[in-house]
Amino acid sequence: MSAEADVSLNDFKGLFSLQGKVAVVTGGSRGLGLNAASGLLQSGCSKVFITSRKAKACEEAIAALNKLGCSGKAISVPADLSKTSEIERLVKEVEKHTDHVDILLANAGATWGAPFDEHPEEAFAKVMDLNVKSVFICIQKFAPLLRKKAKLEDPSRVVVTGSIAGIGVGTIGKNATFGYSASKAAVLHLARNLALELGPQHILVNSIAPGFFPTKMASGLMELSGGVKKLAEANPNKRLGLPEDIAGTVVYLCSRASGHVNGGHIVLDGGSVLSAKL
Ligand SMILES: NC(=O)c1ccc[n+]([C@@H]2O[C@H](COP(=O)([O-])OP(=O)(O)OC[C@H]3O[C@@H](n4cnc5c(N)ncnc54)[C@H](OP(=O)(O)O)[C@@H]3O)[C@@H](O)[C@H]2O)c1
């Protein structure tokens, strides 16, 4: 092959573009989901569906997103994803606006902190259900819409939000997150399995594994773990996660730039999982 052929990349400027894509973001009303939704919309998505339990929070999120001045539109569809009937209703509501989905960000999640001896069975079950089972059911129920426009040269995408708690060991001791850590390890592995199942159908499945980002979910635990400043100082890159860290990575995983990435996970933690002191 000539040097000229090597340097003439196919539409390099459009490599990260999501022009015209239709996305669904679970847990999109705040935190990491909202950060990602902002990136998806600003990268050209024509429709971004925001879903979480609270209708008001979804409405506020889409109002903020629709003020960004993008050509695409954010649409609110509240649903409690811990119930399969609600996931089915969510799919039906989405179908009222579109005949296909290109991108599913399975991001909604919950956590629980309690010492080993008192770790409640119901909390363990609730966390496993939402963070693992509901992610599976959500991907399963959206698969028909994800298949609609999925092509070899333009695959649909599923991005699963895991955590570094599912790679290293999460919090132990007084605020131990046994169920959460187990659920995040499970969902990262679920995504690898789904990558092999859905890859041949031109649906790529990848995960992100964030470290600490100061969101509603993380703020309590971050306070109990020494606070934002101390945690940032302890991180190898001397800071915590920022909204654009999530937005940039999710956009990459949904774009042509990641067209050969399937069954992978991207760790977004400034190196913290590698630096755990034994
Ligand atoms: N922040 C971090 O440091 C961090 C680190 C690693 C991984 N993560 C993961 O990132 C994801 C997002 O977390 P976050 O930090 O952005 O937390 P967050 O700000 O608390 O957001 C959680 C989102 O999930 C929604 N949600 C919760 N239960 C739901 C249910 N049953 N059905 C539908 N939606 C539900 C919430 O909205 P409603 O309350 O309205 O339902 C909200 O939109 C989670 O999977 C979390 O495990 C976060």
Coordinates of C-alpha atoms and ligand atoms in Angstrom, one line a residue:
M1 CA 0.0 0.0 0.0
S2 CA 1.3 3.5 -0.8
A3 CA 2.1 6.1 1.8
E4 CA -0.7 8.2 0.3
A5 CA -3.2 5.5 1.0
D6 CA -2.0 5.2 4.6
V7 CA -2.5 8.9 5.3
S8 CA -5.9 9.4 3.6
L9 CA -8.2 8.4 6.4
N10 CA -11.8 8.1 5.5
D11 CA -13.6 11.3 6.6
F12 CA -11.4 12.0 9.6
K13 CA -13.3 15.1 10.5
G14 CA -16.5 13.1 11.0
L15 CA -14.8 10.3 13.0
F16 CA -16.4 11.4 16.3
S17 CA -19.6 12.7 14.8
L18 CA -23.0 11.3 15.9
Q19 CA -24.9 13.2 13.4
G20 CA -28.6 12.0 13.2
K21 CA -28.2 9.2 15.7
V22 CA -31.0 8.3 18.2
A23 CA -29.9 7.7 21.7
V24 CA -31.5 6.5 25.0
V25 CA -29.8 7.3 28.3
T26 CA -31.0 5.6 31.4
G27 CA -30.3 7.5 34.6
G28 CA -30.0 10.5 32.3
S29 CA -31.7 13.0 34.6
R30 CA -28.5 13.9 36.5
G31 CA -24.9 12.9 37.2
L32 CA -22.9 10.9 34.7
G33 CA -26.0 10.1 32.5
L34 CA -26.7 13.8 32.1
N35 CA -23.1 14.5 31.3
A36 CA -23.1 11.8 28.6
A37 CA -26.5 13.0 27.2
S38 CA -25.0 16.5 26.8
G39 CA -22.1 15.1 24.9
L40 CA -24.3 12.9 22.7
L41 CA -26.5 15.9 21.8
Q42 CA -23.6 18.2 21.2
S43 CA -22.1 15.5 18.9
G44 CA -25.1 15.6 16.6
C45 CA -27.6 13.1 17.9
S46 CA -31.1 14.0 16.5
K47 CA -32.9 12.6 19.5
V48 CA -31.7 11.8 23.0
F49 CA -34.3 10.1 25.3
I50 CA -33.7 10.8 29.0
T51 CA -35.2 8.4 31.4
S52 CA -35.2 8.0 35.2
R53 CA -37.9 7.5 37.9
K54 CA -38.7 11.1 38.6
A55 CA -40.7 12.9 35.9
K56 CA -39.8 16.3 37.2
A57 CA -36.0 15.5 37.2
C58 CA -36.3 14.2 33.6
E59 CA -38.2 17.4 32.6
E60 CA -35.6 19.6 34.2
A61 CA -32.8 17.6 32.5
I62 CA -34.3 17.9 29.0
A63 CA -35.0 21.7 29.6
A64 CA -31.3 22.2 30.3
L65 CA -30.2 20.0 27.4
N66 CA -32.6 21.7 24.9
K67 CA -31.2 25.1 25.9
L68 CA -27.8 24.0 24.6
G69 CA -28.9 25.1 21.2
C70 CA -28.2 21.8 19.4
S71 CA -30.1 20.8 16.3
G72 CA -31.2 17.6 18.0
K73 CA -33.8 17.3 20.8
A74 CA -33.9 15.8 24.3
I75 CA -37.1 13.9 25.1
S76 CA -38.2 12.9 28.6
V77 CA -39.6 9.4 29.3
P78 CA -39.7 8.7 33.0
A79 CA -39.7 5.0 34.0
D80 CA -38.7 2.9 37.0
L81 CA -36.2 0.5 35.5
S82 CA -36.2 -1.8 38.5
K83 CA -39.5 -3.2 37.0
T84 CA -39.6 -5.1 33.7
S85 CA -43.1 -3.8 33.0
E86 CA -41.7 -0.3 33.2
I87 CA -38.8 -1.1 30.8
E88 CA -41.4 -2.5 28.4
R89 CA -43.4 0.7 28.7
L90 CA -40.3 2.8 28.2
V91 CA -39.6 1.0 24.9
K92 CA -43.2 1.6 23.8
E93 CA -42.9 5.3 24.7
V94 CA -39.7 5.6 22.8
E95 CA -41.3 3.9 19.8
K96 CA -43.9 6.7 19.6
H97 CA -41.0 9.0 18.6
T98 CA -38.7 6.8 16.5
D99 CA -38.7 3.6 14.5
H100 CA -35.1 2.7 15.7
V101 CA -32.4 3.4 18.3
D102 CA -28.7 3.7 17.5
I103 CA -27.3 4.1 21.0
L104 CA -28.3 2.8 24.4
L105 CA -26.4 4.0 27.5
A106 CA -27.4 1.6 30.3
N107 CA -26.3 3.9 33.1
A108 CA -29.0 4.0 35.8
G109 CA -27.7 2.5 39.0
A110 CA -27.9 2.5 42.8
T111 CA -25.5 1.8 45.7
W112 CA -25.7 0.9 49.4
G113 CA -23.2 1.2 52.1
A114 CA -23.3 -0.8 55.4
P115 CA -20.9 -2.9 57.5
F116 CA -20.5 -6.6 56.8
D117 CA -22.5 -7.8 59.8
E118 CA -25.5 -5.5 59.1
H119 CA -25.4 -5.5 55.3
P120 CA -29.2 -5.8 54.6
E121 CA -30.4 -8.6 52.3
E122 CA -33.0 -6.3 50.7
A123 CA -30.4 -3.7 49.9
F124 CA -28.0 -6.3 48.4
A125 CA -30.9 -7.6 46.3
K126 CA -32.1 -4.1 45.2
V127 CA -28.6 -3.1 44.1
M128 CA -28.0 -6.3 42.2
D129 CA -31.4 -6.1 40.5
L130 CA -31.1 -2.5 39.3
N131 CA -27.3 -2.6 38.4
V132 CA -27.3 -6.0 36.7
K133 CA -30.7 -7.6 36.0
S134 CA -32.3 -4.4 34.8
V135 CA -29.3 -3.6 32.6
F136 CA -29.7 -7.0 30.9
I137 CA -33.5 -6.6 30.5
C138 CA -33.1 -3.1 29.2
I139 CA -30.7 -4.2 26.5
Q140 CA -32.8 -7.2 25.7
K141 CA -36.0 -5.1 25.3
F142 CA -34.3 -2.4 23.3
A143 CA -32.5 -5.0 21.0
P144 CA -35.3 -5.0 18.4
L145 CA -34.9 -1.2 18.0
L146 CA -31.1 -1.4 18.1
R147 CA -31.1 -4.0 15.3
K148 CA -33.3 -1.9 13.0
K149 CA -30.5 0.2 11.5
A150 CA -27.5 -1.8 12.7
K151 CA -25.0 -2.4 9.8
L152 CA -21.5 -3.8 9.5
E153 CA -20.2 -0.4 8.5
D154 CA -22.3 1.5 11.0
P155 CA -23.0 -0.6 14.0
S156 CA -25.4 0.3 16.8
R157 CA -23.9 0.8 20.2
V158 CA -24.6 -0.2 23.8
V159 CA -22.5 1.4 26.5
V160 CA -22.8 0.0 30.1
T161 CA -21.8 2.1 33.1
G162 CA -19.7 -0.2 35.4
S163 CA -17.3 1.1 38.0
I164 CA -13.8 0.6 39.2
A165 CA -15.5 -0.9 42.2
G166 CA -16.1 -3.9 39.9
I167 CA -12.4 -4.1 39.0
G168 CA -10.5 -3.4 42.2
V169 CA -12.1 -3.7 45.6
G170 CA -14.8 -1.1 46.4
T171 CA -15.3 0.4 49.8
I172 CA -15.0 -1.9 52.8
G173 CA -15.5 -1.3 56.5
K174 CA -18.2 0.9 58.0
N175 CA -19.7 1.9 54.7
A176 CA -18.9 -1.2 52.8
T177 CA -20.5 -1.6 49.3
F178 CA -20.4 -5.4 49.0
G179 CA -23.6 -5.6 46.8
Y180 CA -22.5 -2.6 44.7
S181 CA -19.0 -3.9 44.0
A182 CA -20.3 -7.4 43.1
S183 CA -23.0 -5.8 40.9
K184 CA -20.4 -3.7 39.0
A185 CA -18.1 -6.7 38.5
A186 CA -21.1 -8.6 37.2
V187 CA -22.3 -5.9 34.8
L188 CA -18.8 -5.5 33.3
H189 CA -18.8 -9.2 32.6
L190 CA -22.4 -9.2 31.4
A191 CA -21.3 -6.6 28.8
R192 CA -18.5 -8.8 27.6
N193 CA -20.9 -11.7 27.1
L194 CA -23.4 -9.4 25.3
A195 CA -20.6 -8.1 23.0
L196 CA -20.2 -11.7 21.7
E197 CA -23.9 -12.3 21.4
L198 CA -24.8 -8.9 19.8
G199 CA -21.5 -8.2 17.9
P200 CA -22.5 -10.4 14.9
Q201 CA -25.8 -8.6 14.8
H202 CA -23.8 -5.3 14.4
I203 CA -24.5 -4.1 17.9
L204 CA -21.2 -3.3 19.7
V205 CA -21.3 -3.5 23.5
N206 CA -18.7 -1.8 25.7
S207 CA -18.4 -0.5 29.2
I208 CA -17.1 2.5 31.1
A209 CA -15.6 2.0 34.6
P210 CA -15.5 5.4 36.3
G211 CA -13.7 6.2 39.6
F212 CA -15.1 8.9 41.8
F213 CA -17.1 11.6 40.1
P214 CA -18.8 14.1 42.5
T215 CA -22.5 13.2 41.8
K216 CA -25.5 12.8 44.0
M217 CA -24.8 9.0 44.3
A218 CA -21.1 9.5 45.2
S219 CA -21.1 12.6 47.3
G220 CA -22.1 10.8 50.6
L221 CA -19.4 8.2 50.3
M222 CA -16.9 10.7 49.1
E223 CA -17.5 12.8 52.3
L224 CA -17.2 9.7 54.4
S225 CA -13.9 8.7 52.6
G226 CA -12.2 12.0 53.5
G227 CA -13.9 14.6 51.1
V228 CA -13.3 15.8 47.6
K229 CA -10.0 17.5 48.3
K230 CA -8.4 14.5 50.0
L231 CA -9.6 12.1 47.4
A232 CA -8.4 14.3 44.5
E233 CA -5.0 14.6 46.2
A234 CA -4.8 10.8 46.5
N235 CA -5.5 10.2 42.8
P236 CA -2.4 9.7 40.6
N237 CA -3.6 12.5 38.3
K238 CA -4.4 14.7 41.3
R239 CA -8.1 15.2 40.5
L240 CA -11.5 13.6 40.4
G241 CA -13.7 13.0 37.4
L242 CA -15.2 15.8 35.4
P243 CA -18.3 15.9 33.2
E244 CA -16.3 16.0 30.0
D245 CA -14.4 12.9 31.0
I246 CA -17.7 11.0 30.8
A247 CA -19.1 12.9 27.8
G248 CA -15.9 12.4 25.7
T249 CA -15.6 8.7 26.5
V250 CA -19.2 7.9 25.8
V251 CA -19.2 9.9 22.5
Y252 CA -16.0 8.0 21.5
L253 CA -17.7 4.6 22.3
C254 CA -20.7 5.6 20.2
S255 CA -18.8 7.0 17.2
R256 CA -17.0 5.6 14.2
A257 CA -13.7 6.1 16.0
S258 CA -14.5 3.1 18.2
G259 CA -15.9 0.9 15.4
H260 CA -13.5 -2.0 16.2
V261 CA -14.0 -1.9 20.0
N262 CA -16.3 -4.6 21.2
G263 CA -16.4 -6.1 24.7
G264 CA -14.0 -3.6 26.0
H265 CA -14.1 -1.4 29.1
I266 CA -12.5 2.0 29.5
V267 CA -11.3 2.9 33.0
L268 CA -12.0 6.6 33.9
D269 CA -10.3 7.1 37.2
G270 CA -7.1 9.0 36.8
G271 CA -5.2 5.8 37.6
S272 CA -6.7 5.3 41.1
V273 CA -7.6 1.6 40.6
L274 CA -3.9 0.9 39.9
S275 CA -2.7 2.7 43.0
A276 CA -4.7 1.0 45.7
K277 CA -2.3 0.5 48.7
L278 CA -2.2 -3.0 50.1
Ligands
LIG1 N1 -20.4 9.0 40.6 C1 -19.4 8.1 40.7 O1 -18.4 8.3 41.4 C2 -19.6 6.8 40.0 C3 -18.4 5.9 39.9 C4 -18.5 4.7 39.3 C5 -19.7 4.3 38.7 N2 -20.8 5.2 38.8 C6 -22.0 4.7 38.1 O2 -22.6 5.7 37.3 C7 -24.0 5.5 37.1 C8 -24.6 6.9 37.4 O3 -24.4 7.3 38.7 P1 -24.2 8.8 39.1 O4 -23.0 8.9 39.9 O5 -24.5 9.7 38.0 O6 -25.4 8.8 40.2 P2 -26.7 9.7 40.4 O7 -26.3 11.2 40.2 O8 -27.3 9.3 41.6 O9 -27.6 9.3 39.1 C9 -28.3 8.1 39.1 C10 -29.4 8.1 38.0 O10 -30.0 6.9 38.0 C11 -31.4 7.1 38.1 N3 -32.1 6.0 38.7 C12 -31.9 5.5 40.0 N4 -32.7 4.4 40.2 C13 -33.4 4.3 39.1 C14 -34.5 3.4 38.7 N5 -34.9 2.4 39.6 N6 -35.0 3.5 37.5 C15 -34.6 4.4 36.6 N7 -33.6 5.3 36.9 C16 -33.1 5.2 38.2 C17 -31.5 8.4 38.9 O11 -32.8 9.1 38.7 P3 -34.1 8.9 39.6 O12 -33.7 9.1 41.1 O13 -35.0 10.0 39.1 O14 -34.6 7.5 39.3 C18 -30.4 9.2 38.3 O15 -30.8 9.7 37.0 C19 -24.4 4.4 38.1 O16 -24.5 3.2 37.4 C20 -23.2 4.4 39.1 O17 -23.0 3.1 39.7 C21 -20.8 6.4 39.4

